[in-house]
Amino acid sequence: TSFAPGKGQQLKHDGISLSMEWDLSQAWRLKSISAFRKLKTHSFIDMDASKYDLGDVLVALNQQQKSQEFQLHYDNGSNLHATFGAYWMEENVPSYQEAYADDLYTFLGTPVSFLRTIEDDLTTTSTAAFAHVNWEFAPTWTLAAGVRWTRDEKDYERTTSTFWGPALAVLNGTVPFPKTSASWTAVTPSVSLQKAFSDNLMGYVSANRGFKSGGFNGRANSAYDVLNAKYDPEFVWTYEMGLKAQSSDR
């Protein structure tokens, strides 16, 4: 890198979690999982790897997230195991970026300084409820089925500003992205059938639905982009068939 001392890349990632379990009875167990994480970066990136400011950038963010999950487990001691749960997570990601190009532009042979800044803030809140059951309905045969309900909500706001030197100062401007909110819900089931051929060999078939929430285009730089920044969630069905085996000595 050609950056001066103190303009390198720094990342700090911290987290803490707490897991607790309570045996409510011989068949029922309650579990709690609490977690907090944060990620802070302050990174200068030299795009051209030279001594010139042709497209160098600063990317800085200060992410934090907290989550809580409860699980209720049931085991009848033989052929049935069930898990019921609830989940909550909140994440906040404020970030700041600068792009420099002081050595890239000229006007009538005179260098023109250039700086572009981006300030944005994204908050995501995710809540879910789920259930999953494993049932050995016949010797060596197990049916597993589950379902999850998820609701994701996102709040996003952003501002990008351009600062030219005096010769092109007329081009200076700011594109605001006012605070926008959206939410998506999904029901995602899963089912599988398993057959144990021996202690060391099993086969299975499964079908699962997946969900990834929508969001907003964090690169919106014009009024049109801002008005059309929201994108839809993604859904996918996956189907799988396979064998799992291990040798007798593992």
JSON list of C-alpha atoms in Angstrom, two decimals:
[
{"chain": "A", "resi": 1, "resn": "THR", "atom": "CA", "xyz": [0.00, 0.00, 0.00]},
{"chain": "A", "resi": 2, "resn": "SER", "atom": "CA", "xyz": [1.12, 3.56, -0.62]},
{"chain": "A", "resi": 3, "resn": "PHE", "atom": "CA", "xyz": [-0.85, 5.02, 2.28]},
{"chain": "A", "resi": 4, "resn": "ALA", "atom": "CA", "xyz": [0.86, 6.99, 4.98]},
{"chain": "A", "resi": 5, "resn": "PRO", "atom": "CA", "xyz": [1.39, 5.46, 8.45]},
{"chain": "A", "resi": 6, "resn": "GLY", "atom": "CA", "xyz": [-1.85, 5.12, 10.37]},
{"chain": "A", "resi": 7, "resn": "LYS", "atom": "CA", "xyz": [-3.88, 4.60, 7.19]},
{"chain": "A", "resi": 8, "resn": "GLY", "atom": "CA", "xyz": [-3.80, 0.84, 6.97]},
{"chain": "A", "resi": 9, "resn": "GLN", "atom": "CA", "xyz": [-6.51, -1.67, 7.74]},
{"chain": "A", "resi": 10, "resn": "GLN", "atom": "CA", "xyz": [-7.86, -2.41, 11.19]},
{"chain": "A", "resi": 11, "resn": "LEU", "atom": "CA", "xyz": [-10.59, -4.83, 12.25]},
{"chain": "A", "resi": 12, "resn": "LYS", "atom": "CA", "xyz": [-11.79, -5.69, 15.73]},
{"chain": "A", "resi": 13, "resn": "HIS", "atom": "CA", "xyz": [-14.35, -8.42, 16.31]},
{"chain": "A", "resi": 14, "resn": "ASP", "atom": "CA", "xyz": [-15.76, -9.20, 19.77]},
{"chain": "A", "resi": 15, "resn": "GLY", "atom": "CA", "xyz": [-18.51, -11.47, 20.96]},
{"chain": "A", "resi": 16, "resn": "ILE", "atom": "CA", "xyz": [-19.98, -13.12, 24.02]},
{"chain": "A", "resi": 17, "resn": "SER", "atom": "CA", "xyz": [-22.64, -15.78, 24.43]},
{"chain": "A", "resi": 18, "resn": "LEU", "atom": "CA", "xyz": [-24.39, -17.59, 27.25]},
{"chain": "A", "resi": 19, "resn": "SER", "atom": "CA", "xyz": [-26.09, -20.98, 26.97]},
{"chain": "A", "resi": 20, "resn": "MET", "atom": "CA", "xyz": [-28.19, -22.40, 29.81]},
{"chain": "A", "resi": 21, "resn": "GLU", "atom": "CA", "xyz": [-30.27, -25.55, 30.12]},
{"chain": "A", "resi": 22, "resn": "TRP", "atom": "CA", "xyz": [-32.93, -26.61, 32.61]},
{"chain": "A", "resi": 23, "resn": "ASP", "atom": "CA", "xyz": [-34.29, -30.14, 33.01]},
{"chain": "A", "resi": 24, "resn": "LEU", "atom": "CA", "xyz": [-37.99, -29.56, 33.57]},
{"chain": "A", "resi": 25, "resn": "SER", "atom": "CA", "xyz": [-38.73, -33.29, 33.83]},
{"chain": "A", "resi": 26, "resn": "GLN", "atom": "CA", "xyz": [-37.37, -36.55, 32.54]},
{"chain": "A", "resi": 27, "resn": "ALA", "atom": "CA", "xyz": [-38.82, -35.84, 29.11]},
{"chain": "A", "resi": 28, "resn": "TRP", "atom": "CA", "xyz": [-38.69, -32.03, 28.84]},
{"chain": "A", "resi": 29, "resn": "ARG", "atom": "CA", "xyz": [-35.65, -29.72, 28.72]},
{"chain": "A", "resi": 30, "resn": "LEU", "atom": "CA", "xyz": [-35.55, -25.94, 28.25]},
{"chain": "A", "resi": 31, "resn": "LYS", "atom": "CA", "xyz": [-32.56, -24.23, 26.66]},
{"chain": "A", "resi": 32, "resn": "SER", "atom": "CA", "xyz": [-31.69, -20.53, 26.38]},
{"chain": "A", "resi": 33, "resn": "ILE", "atom": "CA", "xyz": [-29.02, -19.06, 24.09]},
{"chain": "A", "resi": 34, "resn": "SER", "atom": "CA", "xyz": [-28.13, -15.37, 24.49]},
{"chain": "A", "resi": 35, "resn": "ALA", "atom": "CA", "xyz": [-25.48, -13.69, 22.36]},
{"chain": "A", "resi": 36, "resn": "PHE", "atom": "CA", "xyz": [-23.94, -10.32, 21.55]},
{"chain": "A", "resi": 37, "resn": "ARG", "atom": "CA", "xyz": [-21.39, -9.52, 18.85]},
{"chain": "A", "resi": 38, "resn": "LYS", "atom": "CA", "xyz": [-19.78, -6.41, 17.45]},
{"chain": "A", "resi": 39, "resn": "LEU", "atom": "CA", "xyz": [-17.50, -5.75, 14.51]},
{"chain": "A", "resi": 40, "resn": "LYS", "atom": "CA", "xyz": [-15.57, -2.53, 13.94]},
{"chain": "A", "resi": 41, "resn": "THR", "atom": "CA", "xyz": [-13.48, -1.82, 10.85]},
{"chain": "A", "resi": 42, "resn": "HIS", "atom": "CA", "xyz": [-11.49, 1.18, 9.71]},
{"chain": "A", "resi": 43, "resn": "SER", "atom": "CA", "xyz": [-9.82, 0.27, 6.44]},
{"chain": "A", "resi": 44, "resn": "PHE", "atom": "CA", "xyz": [-8.05, 2.37, 3.82]},
{"chain": "A", "resi": 45, "resn": "ILE", "atom": "CA", "xyz": [-7.89, 0.56, 0.48]},
{"chain": "A", "resi": 46, "resn": "ASP", "atom": "CA", "xyz": [-5.38, 1.60, -2.18]},
{"chain": "A", "resi": 47, "resn": "MET", "atom": "CA", "xyz": [-7.15, 0.64, -5.39]},
{"chain": "A", "resi": 48, "resn": "ASP", "atom": "CA", "xyz": [-4.31, 1.51, -7.78]},
{"chain": "A", "resi": 49, "resn": "ALA", "atom": "CA", "xyz": [-1.34, 0.48, -5.56]},
{"chain": "A", "resi": 50, "resn": "SER", "atom": "CA", "xyz": [0.55, 3.63, -6.48]},
{"chain": "A", "resi": 51, "resn": "LYS", "atom": "CA", "xyz": [1.48, 6.88, -4.79]},
{"chain": "A", "resi": 52, "resn": "TYR", "atom": "CA", "xyz": [-1.41, 8.64, -6.57]},
{"chain": "A", "resi": 53, "resn": "ASP", "atom": "CA", "xyz": [-4.99, 9.17, -5.41]},
{"chain": "A", "resi": 54, "resn": "LEU", "atom": "CA", "xyz": [-6.75, 7.57, -8.36]},
{"chain": "A", "resi": 55, "resn": "GLY", "atom": "CA", "xyz": [-9.53, 5.75, -6.56]},
{"chain": "A", "resi": 56, "resn": "ASP", "atom": "CA", "xyz": [-8.49, 5.13, -2.99]},
{"chain": "A", "resi": 57, "resn": "VAL", "atom": "CA", "xyz": [-11.22, 4.57, -0.43]},
{"chain": "A", "resi": 58, "resn": "LEU", "atom": "CA", "xyz": [-11.89, 4.45, 3.27]},
{"chain": "A", "resi": 59, "resn": "VAL", "atom": "CA", "xyz": [-14.46, 1.94, 4.52]},
{"chain": "A", "resi": 60, "resn": "ALA", "atom": "CA", "xyz": [-15.48, 2.17, 8.16]},
{"chain": "A", "resi": 61, "resn": "LEU", "atom": "CA", "xyz": [-18.35, 0.50, 9.99]},
{"chain": "A", "resi": 62, "resn": "ASN", "atom": "CA", "xyz": [-19.41, -0.25, 13.53]},
{"chain": "A", "resi": 63, "resn": "GLN", "atom": "CA", "xyz": [-21.73, -3.27, 13.50]},
{"chain": "A", "resi": 64, "resn": "GLN", "atom": "CA", "xyz": [-23.52, -4.64, 16.57]},
{"chain": "A", "resi": 65, "resn": "GLN", "atom": "CA", "xyz": [-26.00, -7.46, 16.96]},
{"chain": "A", "resi": 66, "resn": "LYS", "atom": "CA", "xyz": [-27.80, -9.17, 19.81]},
{"chain": "A", "resi": 67, "resn": "SER", "atom": "CA", "xyz": [-29.90, -12.29, 19.77]},
{"chain": "A", "resi": 68, "resn": "GLN", "atom": "CA", "xyz": [-31.98, -14.50, 22.02]},
{"chain": "A", "resi": 69, "resn": "GLU", "atom": "CA", "xyz": [-33.22, -18.01, 21.36]},
{"chain": "A", "resi": 70, "resn": "PHE", "atom": "CA", "xyz": [-35.33, -20.38, 23.44]},
{"chain": "A", "resi": 71, "resn": "GLN", "atom": "CA", "xyz": [-35.63, -24.08, 22.71]},
{"chain": "A", "resi": 72, "resn": "LEU", "atom": "CA", "xyz": [-37.99, -26.56, 24.33]},
{"chain": "A", "resi": 73, "resn": "HIS", "atom": "CA", "xyz": [-36.93, -30.18, 23.80]},
{"chain": "A", "resi": 74, "resn": "TYR", "atom": "CA", "xyz": [-39.04, -33.29, 24.27]},
{"chain": "A", "resi": 75, "resn": "ASP", "atom": "CA", "xyz": [-37.67, -36.85, 24.30]},
{"chain": "A", "resi": 76, "resn": "ASN", "atom": "CA", "xyz": [-39.87, -39.80, 25.23]},
{"chain": "A", "resi": 77, "resn": "GLY", "atom": "CA", "xyz": [-36.82, -41.98, 25.70]},
{"chain": "A", "resi": 78, "resn": "SER", "atom": "CA", "xyz": [-37.47, -44.18, 22.70]},
{"chain": "A", "resi": 79, "resn": "ASN", "atom": "CA", "xyz": [-38.75, -43.18, 19.29]},
{"chain": "A", "resi": 80, "resn": "LEU", "atom": "CA", "xyz": [-39.81, -39.52, 19.46]},
{"chain": "A", "resi": 81, "resn": "HIS", "atom": "CA", "xyz": [-37.83, -36.31, 19.83]},
{"chain": "A", "resi": 82, "resn": "ALA", "atom": "CA", "xyz": [-39.26, -32.83, 19.28]},
{"chain": "A", "resi": 83, "resn": "THR", "atom": "CA", "xyz": [-37.87, -29.31, 19.40]},
{"chain": "A", "resi": 84, "resn": "PHE", "atom": "CA", "xyz": [-39.95, -26.14, 19.67]},
{"chain": "A", "resi": 85, "resn": "GLY", "atom": "CA", "xyz": [-38.37, -22.71, 19.66]},
{"chain": "A", "resi": 86, "resn": "ALA", "atom": "CA", "xyz": [-38.47, -18.96, 19.29]},
{"chain": "A", "resi": 87, "resn": "TYR", "atom": "CA", "xyz": [-35.73, -16.66, 18.02]},
{"chain": "A", "resi": 88, "resn": "TRP", "atom": "CA", "xyz": [-35.05, -12.90, 18.00]},
{"chain": "A", "resi": 89, "resn": "MET", "atom": "CA", "xyz": [-32.15, -10.94, 16.57]},
{"chain": "A", "resi": 90, "resn": "GLU", "atom": "CA", "xyz": [-31.45, -7.24, 16.10]},
{"chain": "A", "resi": 91, "resn": "GLU", "atom": "CA", "xyz": [-28.51, -5.94, 14.09]},
{"chain": "A", "resi": 92, "resn": "ASN", "atom": "CA", "xyz": [-27.41, -2.35, 13.48]},
{"chain": "A", "resi": 93, "resn": "VAL", "atom": "CA", "xyz": [-24.80, -1.49, 10.86]},
{"chain": "A", "resi": 94, "resn": "PRO", "atom": "CA", "xyz": [-23.90, 2.20, 10.54]},
{"chain": "A", "resi": 95, "resn": "SER", "atom": "CA", "xyz": [-21.08, 2.75, 8.05]},
{"chain": "A", "resi": 96, "resn": "TYR", "atom": "CA", "xyz": [-19.08, 5.55, 6.52]},
{"chain": "A", "resi": 97, "resn": "GLN", "atom": "CA", "xyz": [-17.08, 5.60, 3.27]},
{"chain": "A", "resi": 98, "resn": "GLU", "atom": "CA", "xyz": [-14.85, 8.07, 1.48]},
{"chain": "A", "resi": 99, "resn": "ALA", "atom": "CA", "xyz": [-13.51, 7.82, -2.06]},
{"chain": "A", "resi": 100, "resn": "TYR", "atom": "CA", "xyz": [-10.54, 9.98, -3.12]},
{"chain": "A", "resi": 101, "resn": "ALA", "atom": "CA", "xyz": [-9.46, 10.80, -6.67]},
{"chain": "A", "resi": 102, "resn": "ASP", "atom": "CA", "xyz": [-7.43, 14.00, -6.37]},
{"chain": "A", "resi": 103, "resn": "ASP", "atom": "CA", "xyz": [-4.92, 12.87, -9.02]},
{"chain": "A", "resi": 104, "resn": "LEU", "atom": "CA", "xyz": [-7.49, 11.56, -11.52]},
{"chain": "A", "resi": 105, "resn": "TYR", "atom": "CA", "xyz": [-9.32, 14.65, -12.79]},
{"chain": "A", "resi": 106, "resn": "THR", "atom": "CA", "xyz": [-8.10, 17.84, -14.44]},
{"chain": "A", "resi": 107, "resn": "PHE", "atom": "CA", "xyz": [-9.79, 20.94, -15.82]},
{"chain": "A", "resi": 108, "resn": "LEU", "atom": "CA", "xyz": [-7.93, 22.90, -18.52]},
{"chain": "A", "resi": 109, "resn": "GLY", "atom": "CA", "xyz": [-4.75, 21.17, -17.40]},
{"chain": "A", "resi": 110, "resn": "THR", "atom": "CA", "xyz": [-5.24, 22.01, -13.73]},
{"chain": "A", "resi": 111, "resn": "PRO", "atom": "CA", "xyz": [-5.71, 19.16, -11.23]},
{"chain": "A", "resi": 112, "resn": "VAL", "atom": "CA", "xyz": [-9.15, 19.09, -9.60]},
{"chain": "A", "resi": 113, "resn": "SER", "atom": "CA", "xyz": [-9.64, 17.50, -6.20]},
{"chain": "A", "resi": 114, "resn": "PHE", "atom": "CA", "xyz": [-12.43, 14.97, -5.75]},
{"chain": "A", "resi": 115, "resn": "LEU", "atom": "CA", "xyz": [-14.03, 13.43, -2.68]},
{"chain": "A", "resi": 116, "resn": "ARG", "atom": "CA", "xyz": [-17.16, 11.31, -2.43]},
{"chain": "A", "resi": 117, "resn": "THR", "atom": "CA", "xyz": [-18.68, 10.34, 0.92]},
{"chain": "A", "resi": 118, "resn": "ILE", "atom": "CA", "xyz": [-21.33, 7.80, 1.86]},
{"chain": "A", "resi": 119, "resn": "GLU", "atom": "CA", "xyz": [-23.10, 7.58, 5.18]},
{"chain": "A", "resi": 120, "resn": "ASP", "atom": "CA", "xyz": [-25.64, 4.84, 5.70]},
{"chain": "A", "resi": 121, "resn": "ASP", "atom": "CA", "xyz": [-27.39, 3.01, 8.50]},
{"chain": "A", "resi": 122, "resn": "LEU", "atom": "CA", "xyz": [-29.12, -0.36, 8.32]},
{"chain": "A", "resi": 123, "resn": "THR", "atom": "CA", "xyz": [-31.10, -1.97, 11.14]},
{"chain": "A", "resi": 124, "resn": "THR", "atom": "CA", "xyz": [-32.43, -5.50, 10.79]},
{"chain": "A", "resi": 125, "resn": "THR", "atom": "CA", "xyz": [-34.85, -7.16, 13.21]},
{"chain": "A", "resi": 126, "resn": "SER", "atom": "CA", "xyz": [-35.56, -10.85, 12.73]},
{"chain": "A", "resi": 127, "resn": "THR", "atom": "CA", "xyz": [-38.09, -12.91, 14.68]},
{"chain": "A", "resi": 128, "resn": "ALA", "atom": "CA", "xyz": [-38.95, -16.55, 14.18]},
{"chain": "A", "resi": 129, "resn": "ALA", "atom": "CA", "xyz": [-40.80, -19.52, 15.65]},
{"chain": "A", "resi": 130, "resn": "PHE", "atom": "CA", "xyz": [-40.01, -23.09, 14.71]},
{"chain": "A", "resi": 131, "resn": "ALA", "atom": "CA", "xyz": [-40.74, -26.73, 15.44]},
{"chain": "A", "resi": 132, "resn": "HIS", "atom": "CA", "xyz": [-39.04, -29.96, 14.43]},
{"chain": "A", "resi": 133, "resn": "VAL", "atom": "CA", "xyz": [-39.91, -33.60, 15.14]},
{"chain": "A", "resi": 134, "resn": "ASN", "atom": "CA", "xyz": [-37.94, -36.84, 14.68]},
{"chain": "A", "resi": 135, "resn": "TRP", "atom": "CA", "xyz": [-40.19, -39.93, 14.77]},
{"chain": "A", "resi": 136, "resn": "GLU", "atom": "CA", "xyz": [-38.90, -43.48, 14.44]},
{"chain": "A", "resi": 137, "resn": "PHE", "atom": "CA", "xyz": [-42.21, -44.88, 13.26]},
{"chain": "A", "resi": 138, "resn": "ALA", "atom": "CA", "xyz": [-40.81, -48.36, 12.55]},
{"chain": "A", "resi": 139, "resn": "PRO", "atom": "CA", "xyz": [-37.53, -50.10, 13.36]},
{"chain": "A", "resi": 140, "resn": "THR", "atom": "CA", "xyz": [-34.69, -48.48, 11.33]},
{"chain": "A", "resi": 141, "resn": "TRP", "atom": "CA", "xyz": [-37.09, -45.95, 9.75]},
{"chain": "A", "resi": 142, "resn": "THR", "atom": "CA", "xyz": [-37.19, -42.29, 10.88]},
{"chain": "A", "resi": 143, "resn": "LEU", "atom": "CA", "xyz": [-39.39, -39.48, 9.63]},
{"chain": "A", "resi": 144, "resn": "ALA", "atom": "CA", "xyz": [-38.18, -35.94, 10.36]},
{"chain": "A", "resi": 145, "resn": "ALA", "atom": "CA", "xyz": [-40.31, -32.88, 9.70]},
{"chain": "A", "resi": 146, "resn": "GLY", "atom": "CA", "xyz": [-40.15, -29.25, 10.69]},
{"chain": "A", "resi": 147, "resn": "VAL", "atom": "CA", "xyz": [-41.45, -25.79, 9.93]},
{"chain": "A", "resi": 148, "resn": "ARG", "atom": "CA", "xyz": [-40.19, -22.28, 10.63]},
{"chain": "A", "resi": 149, "resn": "TRP", "atom": "CA", "xyz": [-42.01, -18.96, 10.49]},
{"chain": "A", "resi": 150, "resn": "THR", "atom": "CA", "xyz": [-39.73, -15.96, 9.96]},
{"chain": "A", "resi": 151, "resn": "ARG", "atom": "CA", "xyz": [-40.33, -12.21, 9.84]},
{"chain": "A", "resi": 152, "resn": "ASP", "atom": "CA", "xyz": [-37.49, -9.89, 8.87]},
{"chain": "A", "resi": 153, "resn": "GLU", "atom": "CA", "xyz": [-37.80, -6.11, 9.05]},
{"chain": "A", "resi": 154, "resn": "LYS", "atom": "CA", "xyz": [-35.20, -3.69, 7.72]},
{"chain": "A", "resi": 155, "resn": "ASP", "atom": "CA", "xyz": [-34.84, 0.06, 8.22]},
{"chain": "A", "resi": 156, "resn": "TYR", "atom": "CA", "xyz": [-32.36, 1.81, 5.93]},
{"chain": "A", "resi": 157, "resn": "GLU", "atom": "CA", "xyz": [-31.21, 5.36, 5.31]},
{"chain": "A", "resi": 158, "resn": "ARG", "atom": "CA", "xyz": [-28.29, 6.71, 3.33]},
{"chain": "A", "resi": 159, "resn": "THR", "atom": "CA", "xyz": [-26.70, 9.90, 2.04]},
{"chain": "A", "resi": 160, "resn": "THR", "atom": "CA", "xyz": [-24.05, 10.23, -0.64]},
{"chain": "A", "resi": 161, "resn": "SER", "atom": "CA", "xyz": [-22.28, 13.53, -1.31]},
{"chain": "A", "resi": 162, "resn": "THR", "atom": "CA", "xyz": [-19.79, 14.65, -3.96]},
{"chain": "A", "resi": 163, "resn": "PHE", "atom": "CA", "xyz": [-17.19, 17.38, -3.38]},
{"chain": "A", "resi": 164, "resn": "TRP", "atom": "CA", "xyz": [-15.23, 18.73, -6.36]},
{"chain": "A", "resi": 165, "resn": "GLY", "atom": "CA", "xyz": [-12.45, 21.32, -6.30]},
{"chain": "A", "resi": 166, "resn": "PRO", "atom": "CA", "xyz": [-13.22, 24.98, -7.10]},
{"chain": "A", "resi": 167, "resn": "ALA", "atom": "CA", "xyz": [-12.98, 24.52, -10.88]},
{"chain": "A", "resi": 168, "resn": "LEU", "atom": "CA", "xyz": [-15.83, 21.98, -10.89]},
{"chain": "A", "resi": 169, "resn": "ALA", "atom": "CA", "xyz": [-17.62, 22.96, -7.69]},
{"chain": "A", "resi": 170, "resn": "VAL", "atom": "CA", "xyz": [-20.83, 23.44, -9.66]},
{"chain": "A", "resi": 171, "resn": "LEU", "atom": "CA", "xyz": [-21.05, 19.64, -9.84]},
{"chain": "A", "resi": 172, "resn": "ASN", "atom": "CA", "xyz": [-21.17, 19.27, -6.07]},
{"chain": "A", "resi": 173, "resn": "GLY", "atom": "CA", "xyz": [-24.29, 17.64, -4.74]},
{"chain": "A", "resi": 174, "resn": "THR", "atom": "CA", "xyz": [-25.97, 15.30, -2.29]},
{"chain": "A", "resi": 175, "resn": "VAL", "atom": "CA", "xyz": [-28.33, 12.41, -3.02]},
{"chain": "A", "resi": 176, "resn": "PRO", "atom": "CA", "xyz": [-30.42, 11.66, 0.07]},
{"chain": "A", "resi": 177, "resn": "PHE", "atom": "CA", "xyz": [-31.93, 8.26, 0.69]},
{"chain": "A", "resi": 178, "resn": "PRO", "atom": "CA", "xyz": [-34.66, 8.96, 3.28]},
{"chain": "A", "resi": 179, "resn": "LYS", "atom": "CA", "xyz": [-35.33, 6.36, 5.93]},
{"chain": "A", "resi": 180, "resn": "THR", "atom": "CA", "xyz": [-37.15, 3.46, 4.31]},
{"chain": "A", "resi": 181, "resn": "SER", "atom": "CA", "xyz": [-38.65, 0.40, 5.99]},
{"chain": "A", "resi": 182, "resn": "ALA", "atom": "CA", "xyz": [-39.82, -2.93, 4.66]},
{"chain": "A", "resi": 183, "resn": "SER", "atom": "CA", "xyz": [-40.63, -6.35, 6.09]},
{"chain": "A", "resi": 184, "resn": "TRP", "atom": "CA", "xyz": [-40.96, -9.85, 4.73]},
{"chain": "A", "resi": 185, "resn": "THR", "atom": "CA", "xyz": [-42.40, -13.05, 6.16]},
{"chain": "A", "resi": 186, "resn": "ALA", "atom": "CA", "xyz": [-41.86, -16.65, 5.12]},
{"chain": "A", "resi": 187, "resn": "VAL", "atom": "CA", "xyz": [-42.91, -20.15, 6.10]},
{"chain": "A", "resi": 188, "resn": "THR", "atom": "CA", "xyz": [-40.16, -22.67, 5.41]},
{"chain": "A", "resi": 189, "resn": "PRO", "atom": "CA", "xyz": [-40.90, -26.37, 5.92]},
{"chain": "A", "resi": 190, "resn": "SER", "atom": "CA", "xyz": [-38.53, -29.32, 5.78]},
{"chain": "A", "resi": 191, "resn": "VAL", "atom": "CA", "xyz": [-39.11, -33.07, 5.64]},
{"chain": "A", "resi": 192, "resn": "SER", "atom": "CA", "xyz": [-36.83, -36.08, 5.39]},
{"chain": "A", "resi": 193, "resn": "LEU", "atom": "CA", "xyz": [-37.09, -39.86, 5.48]},
{"chain": "A", "resi": 194, "resn": "GLN", "atom": "CA", "xyz": [-34.16, -41.87, 6.85]},
{"chain": "A", "resi": 195, "resn": "LYS", "atom": "CA", "xyz": [-33.41, -45.59, 6.71]},
{"chain": "A", "resi": 196, "resn": "ALA", "atom": "CA", "xyz": [-30.71, -47.23, 8.84]},
{"chain": "A", "resi": 197, "resn": "PHE", "atom": "CA", "xyz": [-29.40, -50.22, 6.87]},
{"chain": "A", "resi": 198, "resn": "SER", "atom": "CA", "xyz": [-26.92, -51.05, 9.65]},
{"chain": "A", "resi": 199, "resn": "ASP", "atom": "CA", "xyz": [-25.13, -49.39, 12.55]},
{"chain": "A", "resi": 200, "resn": "ASN", "atom": "CA", "xyz": [-22.70, -47.86, 10.06]},
{"chain": "A", "resi": 201, "resn": "LEU", "atom": "CA", "xyz": [-24.84, -47.13, 7.01]},
{"chain": "A", "resi": 202, "resn": "MET", "atom": "CA", "xyz": [-27.93, -44.99, 6.51]},
{"chain": "A", "resi": 203, "resn": "GLY", "atom": "CA", "xyz": [-29.75, -43.51, 3.56]},
{"chain": "A", "resi": 204, "resn": "TYR", "atom": "CA", "xyz": [-32.07, -40.52, 3.31]},
{"chain": "A", "resi": 205, "resn": "VAL", "atom": "CA", "xyz": [-34.18, -38.34, 1.06]},
{"chain": "A", "resi": 206, "resn": "SER", "atom": "CA", "xyz": [-35.13, -34.78, 1.98]},
{"chain": "A", "resi": 207, "resn": "ALA", "atom": "CA", "xyz": [-36.89, -31.64, 0.77]},
{"chain": "A", "resi": 208, "resn": "ASN", "atom": "CA", "xyz": [-36.34, -28.20, 2.29]},
{"chain": "A", "resi": 209, "resn": "ARG", "atom": "CA", "xyz": [-37.50, -24.68, 1.56]},
{"chain": "A", "resi": 210, "resn": "GLY", "atom": "CA", "xyz": [-35.09, -21.79, 2.16]},
{"chain": "A", "resi": 211, "resn": "PHE", "atom": "CA", "xyz": [-35.65, -18.04, 2.55]},
{"chain": "A", "resi": 212, "resn": "LYS", "atom": "CA", "xyz": [-33.41, -14.98, 2.28]},
{"chain": "A", "resi": 213, "resn": "SER", "atom": "CA", "xyz": [-35.03, -11.65, 3.07]},
{"chain": "A", "resi": 214, "resn": "GLY", "atom": "CA", "xyz": [-35.10, -8.72, 0.68]},
{"chain": "A", "resi": 215, "resn": "GLY", "atom": "CA", "xyz": [-33.34, -5.42, 1.21]},
{"chain": "A", "resi": 216, "resn": "PHE", "atom": "CA", "xyz": [-32.17, -2.17, -0.31]},
{"chain": "A", "resi": 217, "resn": "ASN", "atom": "CA", "xyz": [-29.54, -1.28, -2.88]},
{"chain": "A", "resi": 218, "resn": "GLY", "atom": "CA", "xyz": [-26.70, 0.26, -0.88]},
{"chain": "A", "resi": 219, "resn": "ARG", "atom": "CA", "xyz": [-25.13, 1.66, -4.07]},
{"chain": "A", "resi": 220, "resn": "ALA", "atom": "CA", "xyz": [-27.99, 3.99, -5.00]},
{"chain": "A", "resi": 221, "resn": "ASN", "atom": "CA", "xyz": [-26.41, 7.18, -6.37]},
{"chain": "A", "resi": 222, "resn": "SER", "atom": "CA", "xyz": [-29.26, 8.84, -8.23]},
{"chain": "A", "resi": 223, "resn": "ALA", "atom": "CA", "xyz": [-32.84, 9.82, -7.52]},
{"chain": "A", "resi": 224, "resn": "TYR", "atom": "CA", "xyz": [-34.04, 6.95, -9.74]},
{"chain": "A", "resi": 225, "resn": "ASP", "atom": "CA", "xyz": [-31.90, 4.42, -7.89]},
{"chain": "A", "resi": 226, "resn": "VAL", "atom": "CA", "xyz": [-33.28, 5.64, -4.58]},
{"chain": "A", "resi": 227, "resn": "LEU", "atom": "CA", "xyz": [-36.89, 5.25, -5.74]},
{"chain": "A", "resi": 228, "resn": "ASN", "atom": "CA", "xyz": [-36.20, 1.74, -7.05]},
{"chain": "A", "resi": 229, "resn": "ALA", "atom": "CA", "xyz": [-33.81, 0.54, -4.40]},
{"chain": "A", "resi": 230, "resn": "LYS", "atom": "CA", "xyz": [-35.88, -2.18, -2.74]},
{"chain": "A", "resi": 231, "resn": "TYR", "atom": "CA", "xyz": [-35.39, -5.75, -3.91]},
{"chain": "A", "resi": 232, "resn": "ASP", "atom": "CA", "xyz": [-37.50, -8.83, -3.22]},
{"chain": "A", "resi": 233, "resn": "PRO", "atom": "CA", "xyz": [-36.65, -11.81, -1.02]},
{"chain": "A", "resi": 234, "resn": "GLU", "atom": "CA", "xyz": [-35.35, -15.08, -2.42]},
{"chain": "A", "resi": 235, "resn": "PHE", "atom": "CA", "xyz": [-36.92, -18.51, -1.98]},
{"chain": "A", "resi": 236, "resn": "VAL", "atom": "CA", "xyz": [-35.48, -21.88, -2.93]},
{"chain": "A", "resi": 237, "resn": "TRP", "atom": "CA", "xyz": [-36.57, -25.51, -2.71]},
{"chain": "A", "resi": 238, "resn": "THR", "atom": "CA", "xyz": [-33.76, -28.05, -2.35]},
{"chain": "A", "resi": 239, "resn": "TYR", "atom": "CA", "xyz": [-34.08, -31.80, -2.77]},
{"chain": "A", "resi": 240, "resn": "GLU", "atom": "CA", "xyz": [-31.44, -34.26, -1.66]},
{"chain": "A", "resi": 241, "resn": "MET", "atom": "CA", "xyz": [-30.85, -38.00, -1.66]},
{"chain": "A", "resi": 242, "resn": "GLY", "atom": "CA", "xyz": [-27.79, -39.65, -0.20]},
{"chain": "A", "resi": 243, "resn": "LEU", "atom": "CA", "xyz": [-25.97, -42.27, 1.84]},
{"chain": "A", "resi": 244, "resn": "LYS", "atom": "CA", "xyz": [-23.90, -41.76, 4.95]},
{"chain": "A", "resi": 245, "resn": "ALA", "atom": "CA", "xyz": [-21.45, -44.44, 6.09]},
{"chain": "A", "resi": 246, "resn": "GLN", "atom": "CA", "xyz": [-18.52, -45.00, 8.40]},
{"chain": "A", "resi": 247, "resn": "SER", "atom": "CA", "xyz": [-16.14, -47.91, 8.83]},
{"chain": "A", "resi": 248, "resn": "SER", "atom": "CA", "xyz": [-16.48, -50.24, 11.79]},
{"chain": "A", "resi": 249, "resn": "ASP", "atom": "CA", "xyz": [-13.46, -48.65, 13.47]},
{"chain": "A", "resi": 250, "resn": "ARG", "atom": "CA", "xyz": [-14.83, -45.15, 12.68]}
]
